[in-house]
Amino acid sequence: MRLVAPETITFTQSGFCPGCGHGLAVRLIAEVMEEMGLSEQLLAVVDVACGSLNIDSWRFDTIMAAHGRPIATAIGVKKVRPENPVMAYIGDGAAYSIGMAETMHAAIRNDNVVTIVINNSLYGMTGGQCAPTSLPGQITTSTPRGKDPKKAGMPFRVEEAFTGFDIAYLARGSMADAKGMMQAKKYVKKAFEKHMKGEGFCLVELLSPCPTNLNMTPVKSVERIKNEMMQYFPLGEFKDKKEEE
């Protein structure tokens, strides 16, 4: 079998930092869309943060939303174009902080959109500040002495907040190694399959390296996912509505 990159990958000069996980997520999504025959139909909504650089990395029809509002925008797009697959692509800071209300109410209503959340445990584009997903003791630009859980709280785990909702699908994968990415791809594909069946809100979180803001080499940034992040963010499927029924 010959390995061929998806046609929806542009191969233009990347704006992502060396070792960034966004490029890996782009590849996974593009492969899934090609395998499902949806490359020409997908309507993607991105945030103004690092994920907005996907506009230059893939050929999907893409809308840029206001910071933290891709999910709300994607819901509007889905209502206008109900036959199309619609995806909100967003970072953890935007999804669980500035856009938390939109994320929460999309889950409460079980809106039929796919949401991909890139969790690198900090705010990427805006300077590496502490995010709801930052780990205890993590040094960021806004927590130079390390994140204090007594002041900032423990890392936000979406499965603890959303599994009680009547949503279609919730899973978390990792982009730390080939095995993790293969499993993450299965989660992304399952989310889109359920989305195309009209089952409702599907969210897949992907643990992602961010060498620049973590002040680490790409290799160390990946090792951190395995050695530190997974202790707080377990991988797996947490909600599968149809299977539960």
Tab-separated table of C-alpha atoms in Angstrom, residues 69-236:
chain	number	residue	atom	x	y	z
A	69	ARG	CA	-17.220	31.605	19.041
A	70	PRO	CA	-16.526	28.881	16.414
A	71	ILE	CA	-19.066	26.509	17.976
A	72	ALA	CA	-21.844	29.091	17.935
A	73	THR	CA	-20.927	30.016	14.366
A	74	ALA	CA	-20.856	26.347	13.331
A	75	ILE	CA	-24.348	25.866	14.760
A	76	GLY	CA	-25.585	28.738	12.595
A	77	VAL	CA	-23.858	27.289	9.528
A	78	LYS	CA	-25.437	23.885	10.164
A	79	LYS	CA	-28.896	25.415	10.345
A	80	VAL	CA	-28.358	27.123	6.991
A	81	ARG	CA	-26.656	24.112	5.353
A	82	PRO	CA	-28.163	21.093	7.159
A	83	GLU	CA	-26.973	18.579	4.559
A	84	ASN	CA	-23.304	19.513	4.930
A	85	PRO	CA	-20.908	18.181	7.561
A	86	VAL	CA	-20.007	21.121	9.825
A	87	MET	CA	-17.012	21.275	12.146
A	88	ALA	CA	-15.870	23.774	14.777
A	89	TYR	CA	-12.091	23.688	15.266
A	90	ILE	CA	-11.004	25.403	18.455
A	91	GLY	CA	-8.303	25.527	21.133
A	92	ASP	CA	-8.757	24.579	24.770
A	93	GLY	CA	-8.518	28.158	26.032
A	94	ALA	CA	-11.200	29.330	23.640
A	95	ALA	CA	-13.448	26.293	24.138
A	96	TYR	CA	-13.284	26.152	27.927
A	97	SER	CA	-12.766	29.795	28.866
A	98	ILE	CA	-13.816	32.665	26.605
A	99	GLY	CA	-16.165	30.378	24.669
A	100	MET	CA	-17.289	28.185	27.565
A	101	ALA	CA	-20.869	29.447	27.425
A	102	GLU	CA	-21.120	28.523	23.748
A	103	THR	CA	-19.559	25.108	24.342
A	104	MET	CA	-21.814	24.413	27.302
A	105	HIS	CA	-25.062	25.429	25.633
A	106	ALA	CA	-24.237	23.512	22.447
A	107	ALA	CA	-23.944	20.417	24.640
A	108	ILE	CA	-27.113	21.248	26.587
A	109	ARG	CA	-29.060	21.555	23.318
A	110	ASN	CA	-27.236	18.604	21.715
A	111	ASP	CA	-26.640	20.688	18.593
A	112	ASN	CA	-25.588	18.557	15.640
A	113	VAL	CA	-22.036	19.807	15.003
A	114	VAL	CA	-18.595	18.248	15.364
A	115	THR	CA	-16.201	20.077	17.674
A	116	ILE	CA	-12.472	19.389	17.655
A	117	VAL	CA	-10.697	20.863	20.704
A	118	ILE	CA	-6.895	21.119	20.655
A	119	ASN	CA	-5.698	20.840	24.265
A	120	ASN	CA	-2.093	22.019	24.721
A	121	SER	CA	-2.694	23.139	28.340
A	122	LEU	CA	-2.295	26.874	27.687
A	123	TYR	CA	-3.247	29.780	25.456
A	124	GLY	CA	-1.117	29.444	22.327
A	125	MET	CA	-1.599	32.422	20.020
A	126	THR	CA	-1.977	35.089	22.716
A	127	GLY	CA	1.315	34.447	24.493
A	128	GLY	CA	1.235	31.214	26.475
A	129	GLN	CA	-0.938	32.292	29.401
A	130	CYS	CA	-2.544	29.980	31.946
A	131	ALA	CA	-5.675	28.241	30.639
A	132	PRO	CA	-8.417	26.197	32.340
A	133	THR	CA	-6.476	23.109	31.226
A	134	SER	CA	-3.093	24.192	32.634
A	135	LEU	CA	-1.601	21.668	35.050
A	136	PRO	CA	-0.883	22.348	38.742
A	137	GLY	CA	2.486	24.054	39.066
A	138	GLN	CA	2.683	24.754	35.345
A	139	ILE	CA	4.739	27.832	34.523
A	140	THR	CA	3.065	30.133	32.004
A	141	THR	CA	3.425	33.803	31.152
A	142	SER	CA	0.603	34.631	33.580
A	143	THR	CA	1.724	32.139	36.259
A	144	PRO	CA	5.505	32.635	36.376
A	145	ARG	CA	5.699	30.885	39.767
A	146	GLY	CA	3.542	28.008	38.609
A	147	LYS	CA	-0.229	27.553	38.530
A	148	ASP	CA	-1.692	27.453	42.026
A	149	PRO	CA	-4.826	25.235	42.040
A	150	LYS	CA	-6.070	27.048	45.146
A	151	LYS	CA	-6.309	30.238	43.109
A	152	ALA	CA	-6.869	28.998	39.553
A	153	GLY	CA	-8.527	25.629	40.129
A	154	MET	CA	-7.611	22.174	38.908
A	155	PRO	CA	-7.387	21.385	35.165
A	156	PHE	CA	-10.797	21.352	33.504
A	157	ARG	CA	-11.798	17.880	32.335
A	158	VAL	CA	-14.598	18.011	29.818
A	159	GLU	CA	-15.695	14.435	30.531
A	160	GLU	CA	-16.502	15.363	34.129
A	161	ALA	CA	-18.705	18.223	32.984
A	162	PHE	CA	-20.397	16.849	29.863
A	163	THR	CA	-21.024	13.115	30.272
A	164	GLY	CA	-24.253	13.887	32.097
A	165	PHE	CA	-25.588	15.774	29.082
A	166	ASP	CA	-27.671	14.186	26.341
A	167	ILE	CA	-24.918	14.515	23.724
A	168	ALA	CA	-24.026	12.107	20.937
A	169	TYR	CA	-20.295	11.584	21.451
A	170	LEU	CA	-17.372	12.632	23.645
A	171	ALA	CA	-13.798	11.353	23.383
A	172	ARG	CA	-10.180	12.320	23.977
A	173	GLY	CA	-7.177	11.297	21.915
A	174	SER	CA	-3.474	12.089	21.882
A	175	MET	CA	-1.040	13.271	19.237
A	176	ALA	CA	2.033	12.154	21.167
A	177	ASP	CA	2.901	9.160	19.011
A	178	ALA	CA	1.761	7.120	15.997
A	179	LYS	CA	-0.376	4.760	18.077
A	180	GLY	CA	-2.130	7.654	19.771
A	181	MET	CA	-2.791	9.421	16.487
A	182	MET	CA	-4.277	6.272	14.935
A	183	GLN	CA	-6.667	6.007	17.864
A	184	ALA	CA	-7.439	9.732	17.735
A	185	LYS	CA	-8.275	9.386	14.051
A	186	LYS	CA	-10.801	6.669	14.891
A	187	TYR	CA	-12.444	9.020	17.399
A	188	VAL	CA	-12.598	11.839	14.849
A	189	LYS	CA	-14.077	9.527	12.227
A	190	LYS	CA	-16.666	8.166	14.645
A	191	ALA	CA	-17.687	11.707	15.555
A	192	PHE	CA	-18.289	12.579	11.911
A	193	GLU	CA	-20.175	9.339	11.292
A	194	LYS	CA	-22.527	10.111	14.143
A	195	HIS	CA	-22.792	13.721	12.982
A	196	MET	CA	-23.838	12.652	9.471
A	197	LYS	CA	-26.530	10.456	11.032
A	198	GLY	CA	-27.873	13.523	12.833
A	199	GLU	CA	-27.252	12.147	16.323
A	200	GLY	CA	-26.192	15.472	17.841
A	201	PHE	CA	-23.257	17.188	19.510
A	202	CYS	CA	-19.896	15.426	19.095
A	203	LEU	CA	-16.719	16.663	20.785
A	204	VAL	CA	-13.259	15.165	20.371
A	205	GLU	CA	-10.418	16.634	22.401
A	206	LEU	CA	-6.859	16.084	21.178
A	207	LEU	CA	-3.862	16.424	23.506
A	208	SER	CA	-1.344	18.451	21.543
A	209	PRO	CA	2.314	19.535	21.900
A	210	CYS	CA	3.154	23.262	22.010
A	211	PRO	CA	6.980	23.493	22.154
A	212	THR	CA	7.166	27.277	21.734
A	213	ASN	CA	4.998	28.297	24.674
A	214	LEU	CA	6.213	25.443	26.861
A	215	ASN	CA	9.832	26.412	26.152
A	216	MET	CA	10.615	22.819	25.245
A	217	THR	CA	12.027	20.953	22.295
A	218	PRO	CA	9.417	19.194	20.140
A	219	VAL	CA	10.534	15.839	21.555
A	220	LYS	CA	10.245	17.006	25.180
A	221	SER	CA	6.863	18.569	24.434
A	222	VAL	CA	5.581	15.214	23.174
A	223	GLU	CA	7.047	13.362	26.153
A	224	ARG	CA	5.248	15.797	28.454
A	225	ILE	CA	1.906	14.663	27.022
A	226	LYS	CA	2.668	11.064	27.972
A	227	ASN	CA	4.344	11.721	31.305
A	228	GLU	CA	2.286	14.613	32.656
A	229	MET	CA	-0.846	15.544	30.700
A	230	MET	CA	-2.302	12.044	30.518
A	231	GLN	CA	-2.284	11.867	34.307
A	232	TYR	CA	-4.909	14.591	34.336
A	233	PHE	CA	-6.514	13.956	30.932
A	234	PRO	CA	-7.187	10.232	30.428
A	235	LEU	CA	-7.702	9.019	26.871
A	236	GLY	CA	-10.730	7.184	25.581
